[in-house]
Short mmCIF file of C-alpha atoms and ligand atoms in Angstrom, two decimals:
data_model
loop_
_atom_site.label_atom_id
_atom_site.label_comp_id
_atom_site.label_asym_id
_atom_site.label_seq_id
_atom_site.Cartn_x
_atom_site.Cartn_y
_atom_site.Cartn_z
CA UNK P 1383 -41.19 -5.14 15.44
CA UNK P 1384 -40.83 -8.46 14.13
CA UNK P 1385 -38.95 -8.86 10.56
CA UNK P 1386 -40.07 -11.06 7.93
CA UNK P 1387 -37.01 -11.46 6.23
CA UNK P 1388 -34.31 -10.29 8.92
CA UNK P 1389 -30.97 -8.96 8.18
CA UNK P 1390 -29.33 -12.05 9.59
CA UNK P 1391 -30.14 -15.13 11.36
CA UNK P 1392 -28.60 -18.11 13.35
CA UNK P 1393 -27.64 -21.18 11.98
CA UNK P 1394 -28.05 -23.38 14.88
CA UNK P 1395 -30.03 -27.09 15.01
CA UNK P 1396 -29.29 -29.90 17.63
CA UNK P 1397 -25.38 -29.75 17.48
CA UNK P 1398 -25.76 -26.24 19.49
CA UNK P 1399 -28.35 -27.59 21.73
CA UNK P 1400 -26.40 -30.79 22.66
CA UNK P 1401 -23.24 -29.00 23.05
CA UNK P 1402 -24.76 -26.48 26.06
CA UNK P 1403 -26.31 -29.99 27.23
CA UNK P 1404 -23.27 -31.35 27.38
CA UNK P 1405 -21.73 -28.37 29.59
CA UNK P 1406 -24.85 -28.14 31.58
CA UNK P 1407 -24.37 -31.89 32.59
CA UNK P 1408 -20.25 -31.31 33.00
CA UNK P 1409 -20.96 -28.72 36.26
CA UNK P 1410 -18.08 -26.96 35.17
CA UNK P 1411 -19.21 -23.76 33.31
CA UNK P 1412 -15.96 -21.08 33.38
CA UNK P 1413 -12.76 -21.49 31.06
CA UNK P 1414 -12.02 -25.37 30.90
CA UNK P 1415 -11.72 -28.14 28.59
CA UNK P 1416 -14.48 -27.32 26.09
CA UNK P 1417 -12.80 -23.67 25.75
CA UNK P 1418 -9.32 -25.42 25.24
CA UNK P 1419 -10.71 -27.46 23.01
CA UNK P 1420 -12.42 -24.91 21.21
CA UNK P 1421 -8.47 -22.82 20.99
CA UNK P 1422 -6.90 -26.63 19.11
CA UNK P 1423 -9.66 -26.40 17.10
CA UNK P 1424 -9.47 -23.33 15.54
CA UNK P 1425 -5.63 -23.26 15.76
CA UNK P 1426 -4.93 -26.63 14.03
CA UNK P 1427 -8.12 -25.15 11.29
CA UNK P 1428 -6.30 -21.97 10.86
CA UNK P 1429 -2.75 -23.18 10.76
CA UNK P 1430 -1.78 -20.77 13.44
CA UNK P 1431 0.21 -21.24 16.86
CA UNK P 1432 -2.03 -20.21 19.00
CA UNK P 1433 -5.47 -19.11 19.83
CA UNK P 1434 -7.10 -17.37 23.09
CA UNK P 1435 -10.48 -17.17 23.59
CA UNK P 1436 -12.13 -14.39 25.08
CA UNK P 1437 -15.11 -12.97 25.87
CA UNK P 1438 -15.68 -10.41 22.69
CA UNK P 1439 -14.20 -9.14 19.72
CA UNK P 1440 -13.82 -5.92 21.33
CA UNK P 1441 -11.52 -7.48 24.11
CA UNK P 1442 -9.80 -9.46 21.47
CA UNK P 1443 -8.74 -6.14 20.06
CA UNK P 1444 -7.89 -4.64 23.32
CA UNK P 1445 -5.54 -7.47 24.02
CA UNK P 1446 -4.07 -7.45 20.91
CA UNK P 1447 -3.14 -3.56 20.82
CA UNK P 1448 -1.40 -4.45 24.63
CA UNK P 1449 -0.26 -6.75 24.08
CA UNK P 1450 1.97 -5.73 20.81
CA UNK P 1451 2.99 -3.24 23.20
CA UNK P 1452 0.60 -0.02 21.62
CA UNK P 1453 1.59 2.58 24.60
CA UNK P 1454 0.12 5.98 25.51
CA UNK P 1455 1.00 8.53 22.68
CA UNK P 1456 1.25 5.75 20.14
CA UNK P 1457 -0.68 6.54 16.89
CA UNK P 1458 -2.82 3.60 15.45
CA UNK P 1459 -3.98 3.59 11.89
CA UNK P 1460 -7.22 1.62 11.43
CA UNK P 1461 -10.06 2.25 8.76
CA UNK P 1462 -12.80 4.94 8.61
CA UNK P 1463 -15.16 2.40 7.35
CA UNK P 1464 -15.39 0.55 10.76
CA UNK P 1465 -17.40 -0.44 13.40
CA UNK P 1466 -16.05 1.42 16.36
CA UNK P 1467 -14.85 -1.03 18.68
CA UNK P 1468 -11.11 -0.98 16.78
CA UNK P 1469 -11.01 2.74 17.70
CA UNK P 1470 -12.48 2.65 21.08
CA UNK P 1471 -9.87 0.06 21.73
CA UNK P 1472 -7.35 2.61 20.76
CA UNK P 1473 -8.18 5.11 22.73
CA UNK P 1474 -8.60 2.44 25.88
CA UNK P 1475 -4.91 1.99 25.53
CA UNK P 1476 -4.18 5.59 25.55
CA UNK P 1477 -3.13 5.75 21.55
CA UNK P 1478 -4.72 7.98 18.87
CA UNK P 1479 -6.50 6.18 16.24
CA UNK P 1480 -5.61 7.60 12.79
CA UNK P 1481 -8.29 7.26 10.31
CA UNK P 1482 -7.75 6.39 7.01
CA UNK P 1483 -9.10 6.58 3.67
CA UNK P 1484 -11.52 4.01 2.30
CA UNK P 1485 -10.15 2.81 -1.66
CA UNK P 1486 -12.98 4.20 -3.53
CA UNK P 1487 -16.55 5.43 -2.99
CA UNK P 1488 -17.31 1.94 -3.51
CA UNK P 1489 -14.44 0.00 -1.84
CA UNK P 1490 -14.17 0.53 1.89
CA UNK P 1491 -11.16 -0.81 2.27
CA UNK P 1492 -8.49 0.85 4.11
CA UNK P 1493 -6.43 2.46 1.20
CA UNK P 1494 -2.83 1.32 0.81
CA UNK P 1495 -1.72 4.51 -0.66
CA UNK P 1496 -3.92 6.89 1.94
CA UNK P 1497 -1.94 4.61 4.46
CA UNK P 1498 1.34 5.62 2.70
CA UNK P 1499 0.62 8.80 3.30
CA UNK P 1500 -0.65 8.52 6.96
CA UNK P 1501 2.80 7.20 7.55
CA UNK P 1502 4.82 10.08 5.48
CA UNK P 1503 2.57 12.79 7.52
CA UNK P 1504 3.28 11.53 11.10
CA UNK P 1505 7.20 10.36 10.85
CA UNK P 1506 8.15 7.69 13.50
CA UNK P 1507 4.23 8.13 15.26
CA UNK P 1508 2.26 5.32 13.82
CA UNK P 1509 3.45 1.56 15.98
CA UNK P 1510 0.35 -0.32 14.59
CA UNK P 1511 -2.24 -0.26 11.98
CA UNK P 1512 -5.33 -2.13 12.11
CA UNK P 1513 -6.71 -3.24 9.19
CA UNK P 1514 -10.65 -4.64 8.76
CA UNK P 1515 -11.79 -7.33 6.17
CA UNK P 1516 -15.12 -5.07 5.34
CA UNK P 1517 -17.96 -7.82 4.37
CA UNK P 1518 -15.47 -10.92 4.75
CA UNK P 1519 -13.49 -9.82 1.72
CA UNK P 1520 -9.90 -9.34 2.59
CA UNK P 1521 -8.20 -5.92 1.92
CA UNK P 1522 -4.81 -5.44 0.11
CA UNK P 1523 -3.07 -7.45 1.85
CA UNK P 1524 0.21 -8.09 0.44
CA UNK P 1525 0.96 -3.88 0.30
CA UNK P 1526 -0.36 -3.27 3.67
CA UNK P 1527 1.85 -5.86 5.28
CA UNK P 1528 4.65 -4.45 3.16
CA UNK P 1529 3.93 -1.48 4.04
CA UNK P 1530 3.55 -2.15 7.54
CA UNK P 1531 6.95 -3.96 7.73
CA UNK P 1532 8.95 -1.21 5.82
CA UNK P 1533 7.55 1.59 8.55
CA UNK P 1534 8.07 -0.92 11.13
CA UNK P 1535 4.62 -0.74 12.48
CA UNK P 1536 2.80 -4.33 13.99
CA UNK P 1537 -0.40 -5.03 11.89
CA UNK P 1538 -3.35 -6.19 13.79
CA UNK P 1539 -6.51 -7.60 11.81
CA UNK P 1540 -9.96 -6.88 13.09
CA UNK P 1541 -10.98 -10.13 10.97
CA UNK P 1542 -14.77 -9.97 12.90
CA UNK P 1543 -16.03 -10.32 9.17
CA UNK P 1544 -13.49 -12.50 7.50
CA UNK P 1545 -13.47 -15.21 9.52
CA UNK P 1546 -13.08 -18.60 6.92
CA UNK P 1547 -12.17 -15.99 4.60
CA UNK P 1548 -8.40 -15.80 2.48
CA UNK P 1549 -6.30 -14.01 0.93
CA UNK P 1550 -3.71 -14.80 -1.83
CA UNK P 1551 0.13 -13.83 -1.09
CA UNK P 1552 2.69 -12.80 -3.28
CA UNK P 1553 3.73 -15.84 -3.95
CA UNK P 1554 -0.17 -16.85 -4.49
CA UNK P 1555 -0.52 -18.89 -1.67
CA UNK P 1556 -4.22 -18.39 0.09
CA UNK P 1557 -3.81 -17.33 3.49
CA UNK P 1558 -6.38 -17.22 5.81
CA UNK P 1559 -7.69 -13.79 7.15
CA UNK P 1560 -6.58 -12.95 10.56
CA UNK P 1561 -3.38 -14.83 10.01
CA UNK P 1562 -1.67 -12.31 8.22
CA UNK P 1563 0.11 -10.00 11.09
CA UNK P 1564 0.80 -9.98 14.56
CA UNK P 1565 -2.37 -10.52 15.53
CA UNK P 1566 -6.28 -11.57 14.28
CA UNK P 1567 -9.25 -10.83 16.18
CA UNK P 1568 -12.36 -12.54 15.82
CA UNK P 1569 -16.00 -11.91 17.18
CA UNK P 1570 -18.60 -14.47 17.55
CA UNK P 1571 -21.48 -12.04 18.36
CA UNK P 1572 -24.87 -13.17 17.06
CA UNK P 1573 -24.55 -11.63 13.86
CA UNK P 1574 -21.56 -13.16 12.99
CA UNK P 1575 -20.60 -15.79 10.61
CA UNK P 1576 -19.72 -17.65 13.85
CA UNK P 1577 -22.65 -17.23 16.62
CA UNK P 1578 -22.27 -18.20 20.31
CA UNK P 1579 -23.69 -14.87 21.78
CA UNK P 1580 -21.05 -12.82 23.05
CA UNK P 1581 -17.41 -14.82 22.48
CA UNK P 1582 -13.96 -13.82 20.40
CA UNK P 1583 -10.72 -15.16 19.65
CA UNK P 1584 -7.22 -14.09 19.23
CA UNK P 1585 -5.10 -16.02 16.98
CA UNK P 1586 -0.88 -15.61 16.64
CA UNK P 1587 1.93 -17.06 15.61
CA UNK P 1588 4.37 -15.72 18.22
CA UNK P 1589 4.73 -17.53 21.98
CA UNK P 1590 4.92 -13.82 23.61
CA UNK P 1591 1.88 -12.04 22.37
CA UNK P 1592 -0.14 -15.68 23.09
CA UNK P 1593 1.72 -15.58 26.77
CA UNK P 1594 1.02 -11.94 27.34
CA UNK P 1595 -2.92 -12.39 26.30
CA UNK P 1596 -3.38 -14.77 28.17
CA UNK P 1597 -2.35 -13.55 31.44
CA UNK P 1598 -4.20 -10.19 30.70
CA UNK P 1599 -7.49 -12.48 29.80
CA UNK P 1600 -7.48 -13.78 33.09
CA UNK P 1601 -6.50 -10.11 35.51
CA UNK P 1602 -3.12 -10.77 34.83
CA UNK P 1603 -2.76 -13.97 37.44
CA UNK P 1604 -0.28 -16.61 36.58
CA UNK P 1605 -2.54 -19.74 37.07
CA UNK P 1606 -6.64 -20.77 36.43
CA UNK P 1607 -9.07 -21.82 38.67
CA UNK P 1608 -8.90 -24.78 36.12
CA UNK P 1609 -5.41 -25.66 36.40
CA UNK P 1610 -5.69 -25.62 40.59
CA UNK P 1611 -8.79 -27.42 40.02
CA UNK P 1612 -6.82 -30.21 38.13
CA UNK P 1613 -4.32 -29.83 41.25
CA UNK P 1614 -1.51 -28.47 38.60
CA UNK P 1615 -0.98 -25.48 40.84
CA UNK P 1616 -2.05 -24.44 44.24
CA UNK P 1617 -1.39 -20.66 44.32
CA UNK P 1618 -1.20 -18.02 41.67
CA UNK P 1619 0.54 -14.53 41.38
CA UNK P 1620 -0.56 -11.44 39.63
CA UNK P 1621 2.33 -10.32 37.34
CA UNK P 1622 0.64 -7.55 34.98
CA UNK P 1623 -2.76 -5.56 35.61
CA UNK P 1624 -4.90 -7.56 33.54
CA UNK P 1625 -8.61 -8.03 33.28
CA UNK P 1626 -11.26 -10.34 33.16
CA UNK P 1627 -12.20 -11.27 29.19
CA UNK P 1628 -12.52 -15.22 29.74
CA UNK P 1629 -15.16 -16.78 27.65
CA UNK P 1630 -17.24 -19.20 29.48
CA UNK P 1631 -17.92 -23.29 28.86
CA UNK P 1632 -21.40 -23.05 27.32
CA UNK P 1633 -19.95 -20.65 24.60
CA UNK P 1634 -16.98 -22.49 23.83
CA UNK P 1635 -18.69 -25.70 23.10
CA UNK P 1636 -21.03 -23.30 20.98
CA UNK P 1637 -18.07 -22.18 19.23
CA UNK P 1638 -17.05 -25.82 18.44
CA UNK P 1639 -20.06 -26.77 16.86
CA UNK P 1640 -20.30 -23.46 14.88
CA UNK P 1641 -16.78 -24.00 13.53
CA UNK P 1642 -17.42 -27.25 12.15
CA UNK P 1643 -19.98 -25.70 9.97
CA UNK P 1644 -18.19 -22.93 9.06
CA UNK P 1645 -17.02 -24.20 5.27
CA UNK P 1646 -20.35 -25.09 4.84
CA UNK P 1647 -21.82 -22.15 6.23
CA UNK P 1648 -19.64 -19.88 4.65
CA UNK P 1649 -20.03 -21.48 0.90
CA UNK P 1650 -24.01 -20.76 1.61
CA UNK P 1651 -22.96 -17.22 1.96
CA UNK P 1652 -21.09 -17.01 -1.13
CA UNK P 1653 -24.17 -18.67 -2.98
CA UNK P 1654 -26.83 -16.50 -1.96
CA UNK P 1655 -24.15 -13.86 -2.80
CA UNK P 1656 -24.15 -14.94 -6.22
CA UNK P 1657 -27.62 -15.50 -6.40
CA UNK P 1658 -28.22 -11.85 -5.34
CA UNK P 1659 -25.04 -10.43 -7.53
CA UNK P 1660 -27.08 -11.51 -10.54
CA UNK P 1661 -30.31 -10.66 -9.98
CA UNK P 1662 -29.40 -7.03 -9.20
CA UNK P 1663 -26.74 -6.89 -11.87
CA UNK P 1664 -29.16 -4.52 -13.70
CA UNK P 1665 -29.12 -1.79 -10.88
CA UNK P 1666 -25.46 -1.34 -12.09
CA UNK P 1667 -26.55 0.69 -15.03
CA UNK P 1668 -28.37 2.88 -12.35
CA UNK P 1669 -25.50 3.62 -10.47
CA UNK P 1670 -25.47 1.41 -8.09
CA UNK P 1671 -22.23 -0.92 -6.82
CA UNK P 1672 -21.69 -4.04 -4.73
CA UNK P 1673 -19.05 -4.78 -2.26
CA UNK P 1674 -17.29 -8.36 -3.18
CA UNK P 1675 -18.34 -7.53 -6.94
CA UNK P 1676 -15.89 -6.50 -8.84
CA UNK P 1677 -12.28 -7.59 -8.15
CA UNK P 1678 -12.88 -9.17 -5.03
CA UNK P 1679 -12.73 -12.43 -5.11
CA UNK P 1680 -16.32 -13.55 -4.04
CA UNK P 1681 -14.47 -17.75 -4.18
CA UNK P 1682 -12.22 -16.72 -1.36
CA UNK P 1683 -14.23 -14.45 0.91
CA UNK P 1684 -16.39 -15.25 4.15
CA UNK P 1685 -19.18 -13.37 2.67
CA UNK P 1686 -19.95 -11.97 5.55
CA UNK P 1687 -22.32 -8.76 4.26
CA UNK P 1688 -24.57 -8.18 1.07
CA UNK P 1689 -23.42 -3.99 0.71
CA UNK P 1690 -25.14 -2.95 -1.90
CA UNK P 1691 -24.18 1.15 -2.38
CA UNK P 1692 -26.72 3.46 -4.36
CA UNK P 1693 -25.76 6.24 -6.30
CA UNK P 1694 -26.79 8.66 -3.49
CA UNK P 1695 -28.13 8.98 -0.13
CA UNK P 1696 -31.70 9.59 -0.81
CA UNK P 1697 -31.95 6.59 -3.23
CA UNK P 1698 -30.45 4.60 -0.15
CA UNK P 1699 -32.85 5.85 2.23
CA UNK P 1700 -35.81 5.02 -0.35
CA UNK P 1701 -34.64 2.00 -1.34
CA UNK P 1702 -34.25 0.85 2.69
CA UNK P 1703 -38.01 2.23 3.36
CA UNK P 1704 -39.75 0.30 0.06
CA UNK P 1705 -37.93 -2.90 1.91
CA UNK P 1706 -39.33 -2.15 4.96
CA UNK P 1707 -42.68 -1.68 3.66
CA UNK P 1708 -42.85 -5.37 2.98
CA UNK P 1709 -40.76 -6.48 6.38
CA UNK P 1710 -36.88 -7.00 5.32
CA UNK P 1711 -35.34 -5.63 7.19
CA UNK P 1712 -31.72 -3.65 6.15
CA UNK P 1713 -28.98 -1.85 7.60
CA UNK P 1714 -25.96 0.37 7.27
CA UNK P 1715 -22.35 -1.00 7.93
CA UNK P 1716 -21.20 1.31 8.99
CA UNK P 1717 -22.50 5.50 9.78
CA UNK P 1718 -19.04 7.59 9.36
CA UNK P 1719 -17.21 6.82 12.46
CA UNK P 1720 -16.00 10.44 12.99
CA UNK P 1721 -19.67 11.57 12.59
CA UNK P 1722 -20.30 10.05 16.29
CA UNK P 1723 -20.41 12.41 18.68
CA UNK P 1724 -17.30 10.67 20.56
CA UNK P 1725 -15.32 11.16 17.91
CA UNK P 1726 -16.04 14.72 16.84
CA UNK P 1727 -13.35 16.93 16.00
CA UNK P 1728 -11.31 13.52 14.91
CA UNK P 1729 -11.08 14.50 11.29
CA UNK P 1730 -11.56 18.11 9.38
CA UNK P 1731 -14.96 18.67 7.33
CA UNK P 1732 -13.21 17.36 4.30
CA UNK P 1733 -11.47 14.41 4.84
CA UNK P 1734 -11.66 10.62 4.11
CA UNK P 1735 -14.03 11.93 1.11
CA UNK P 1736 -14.26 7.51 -0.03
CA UNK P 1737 -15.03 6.75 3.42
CA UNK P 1738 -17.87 9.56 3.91
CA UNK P 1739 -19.18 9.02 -0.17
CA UNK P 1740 -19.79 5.33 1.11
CA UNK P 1741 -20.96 5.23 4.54
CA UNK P 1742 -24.18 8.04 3.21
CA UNK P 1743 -24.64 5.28 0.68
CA UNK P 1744 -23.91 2.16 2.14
CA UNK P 1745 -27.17 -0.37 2.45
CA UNK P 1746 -26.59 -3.38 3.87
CA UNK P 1747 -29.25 -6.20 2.65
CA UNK P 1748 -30.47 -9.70 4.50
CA UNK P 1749 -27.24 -12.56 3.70
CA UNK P 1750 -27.23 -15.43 5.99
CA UNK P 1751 -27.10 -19.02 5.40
CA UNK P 1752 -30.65 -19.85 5.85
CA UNK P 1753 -32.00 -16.68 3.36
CA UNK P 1754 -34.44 -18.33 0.46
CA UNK P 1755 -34.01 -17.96 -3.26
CA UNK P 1756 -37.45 -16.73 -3.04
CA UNK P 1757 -36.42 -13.62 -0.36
CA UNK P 1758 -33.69 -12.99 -2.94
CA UNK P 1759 -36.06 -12.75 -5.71
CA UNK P 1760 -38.75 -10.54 -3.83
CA UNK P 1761 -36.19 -8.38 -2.90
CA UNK P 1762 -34.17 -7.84 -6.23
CA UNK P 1763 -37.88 -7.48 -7.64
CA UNK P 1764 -38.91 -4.40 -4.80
CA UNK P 1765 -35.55 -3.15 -6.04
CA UNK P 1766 -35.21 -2.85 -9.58
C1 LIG E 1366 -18.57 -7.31 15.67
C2 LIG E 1366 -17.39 -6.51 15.37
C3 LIG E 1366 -16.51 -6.10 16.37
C4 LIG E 1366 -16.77 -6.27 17.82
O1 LIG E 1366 -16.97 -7.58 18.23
P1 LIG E 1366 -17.78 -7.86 19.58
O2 LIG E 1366 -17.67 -9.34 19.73
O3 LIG E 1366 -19.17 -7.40 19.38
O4 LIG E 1366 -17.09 -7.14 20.67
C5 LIG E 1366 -15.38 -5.39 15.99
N1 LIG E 1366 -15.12 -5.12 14.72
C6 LIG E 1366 -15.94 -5.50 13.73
C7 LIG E 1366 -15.59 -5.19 12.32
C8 LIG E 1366 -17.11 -6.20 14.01
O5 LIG E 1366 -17.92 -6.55 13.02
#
């Protein structure tokens, strides 16, 4: 089935084509110059020490967790209202993910003061919480990294929706997401507000974690094919048991281009967020809520989702069908993670009430730079 208005769509033009061109025509395809360049880039843009590209979001998460030193046993706090690579990640390194509560039946945020209490219930257990910037609008920040550094636990952000996005600190400086711990995580999957296919990124400020990535990126070997290519080293040992999560050429000159337009990009976001903020402003008096619309500040986010969330699950479900009808196509960000199979038996029947009240009622709308006024109209007119 083909979608006349899909959920989200590329925002490539001859930049993206010329870059892969450009690769194509270099014969050298695997982690190289265009992927260091692409690290500069987005470490000089970001105001961060370093950045390591890798080959997913999910492996920039993995790395991150090992490389902070998350053992077997650990317990890692990370939201409810998630995608489930964050926990699957968890669990890869042998530690138990702790799910915690979302703010409010309309904020899925990971809850500063359900954290508190995460961290009062399990004494000593929790060594990192990962937080998750749902819909490119940064959670609570300044109390989760004060909470974080009081119980002494690393905080890791899965910024796959925040990326361009801020975040104001105490001192009301805007920081950017992903900046704001030990470690940010980025994906540029498809969907993303940065597109080159499969690709990630793991930004830091500290030498070690960069270091330790790195050699896990690559199976843990102390040199690259590049560097012996270039003749700066002739042999290599293996010093940890690493893997292979290397991005390749073509993607990292994809990432270039894409990060360039980012601002611009991202401020078309935040536009069509407006646009579609006021025309369903009336759907508020039905009971209806949407992410990014009340204290969130819509100026500082990546806008990376529309969420709108009806008043129940039915009205959800009716609401995604009429769209359908007329070929828009919608989603759900995200079903409750310990719903999956996988992770029955993760909570009891009754917890994380915010997180489960959302995810029934969660519909996620079409938001990407290229979406028409018009599309926004038709669909705020099927709606109200
Ligand atoms: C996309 C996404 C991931 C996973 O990224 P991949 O690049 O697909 O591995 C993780 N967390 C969140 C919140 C995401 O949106």
């Amino acid at each position: 089935m083909s979608w006349r208005v899909p959920l989200c769509d590329l925002n490539f033009d001859d930049a993206e084509r010329e870059a892969v061109l450009r690769v194509l025509a270099s014969k050298w395809l695997s982690m190289g110059p265009e992927t260091e360049a692409f690290e500069r880039e987005m470490a000089e843009g970001l105001g961060v020490a370093h950045a390591v590209a890798v080959t997913n979001g999910t492996a920039a998460l993995h790395l991150a967790l090992l490389a902070a030193g998350i053992r077997p046993g650990d317990a890692v706090a990370q939201p409810a209202v998630n995608f489930v690579a964050a926990a699957n990640m968890t669990l890869a390194v042998g530690a138990v993910p702790v799910f915690v509560d979302a703010e409010s039946p309309g904020a899925p945020w990971i809850d500063p003061e359900a954290l508190a209490r995460a961290f009062r219930e399990r004494p000593g257990r929790i060594k990192a919480v990962v937080v998750m910037h749902y819909g490119g609008y940064a959670c609570r920040m300044v109390e989760l990294r004060g909470l974080c550094e009081r119980e002494g636990a690393v905080l890791i952000e899965d910024a796959c929706h925040g990326i361009g996005g801020q975040a104001l600190d105490a001192e009301g400086r805007a920081i950017p997401l992903g900046t704001w711990g030990l470690a940010g995580c980025f994906s540029f999957f498809s969907n993303k507000n940065m597109a080159t296919g499969e690709g990630g990124m793991l930004v830091c400020a500290s030498e070690d974690l960069a270091h330790k990535a790195r050699a896990l990126r690559s199976h843990g070997m102390t040199t690259l094919t590049w560097d012996r290519h270039r003749g700066h080293a002739s042999g290599y040992d293996v010093a940890a048991h690493g893997f292979n999560y290397r991005i390749d050429e073509l993607r990292a000159a994809l990432g270039r281009e894409q990060w360039k337009k980012l601002p611009a990009a991202n401020e078309a976001r935040r536009e069509r967020t407006r646009s579609y903020l006021a025309r369903l402003q009336p759907l508020n008096a039905r009971g209806w809520r949407f992410v990014g619309q009340d204290d969130r500040v819509l100026d500082q986010s990546s806008a990376h989702l529309l969420a709108a969330v009806a008043p129940d699950a039915e009205t959800r479900d009716r609401a995604a069908q009429v769209l359908a009808e007329k070929g828009i196509q919608t989603s759900r960000h995200y079903p409750f993670l310990p719903d999956f199979t996988a992770f029955h038996g993760s909570v009891g029947p009754d917890a994380l009430p915010h997180a489960r009240a959302f995810c029934e009622c969660v519909l996620t709308l079409p938001l990407y730079p290229g979406l028409s006024e018009q599309a926004i109209d038709e669909m705020a007119r099927e709606l109200l």
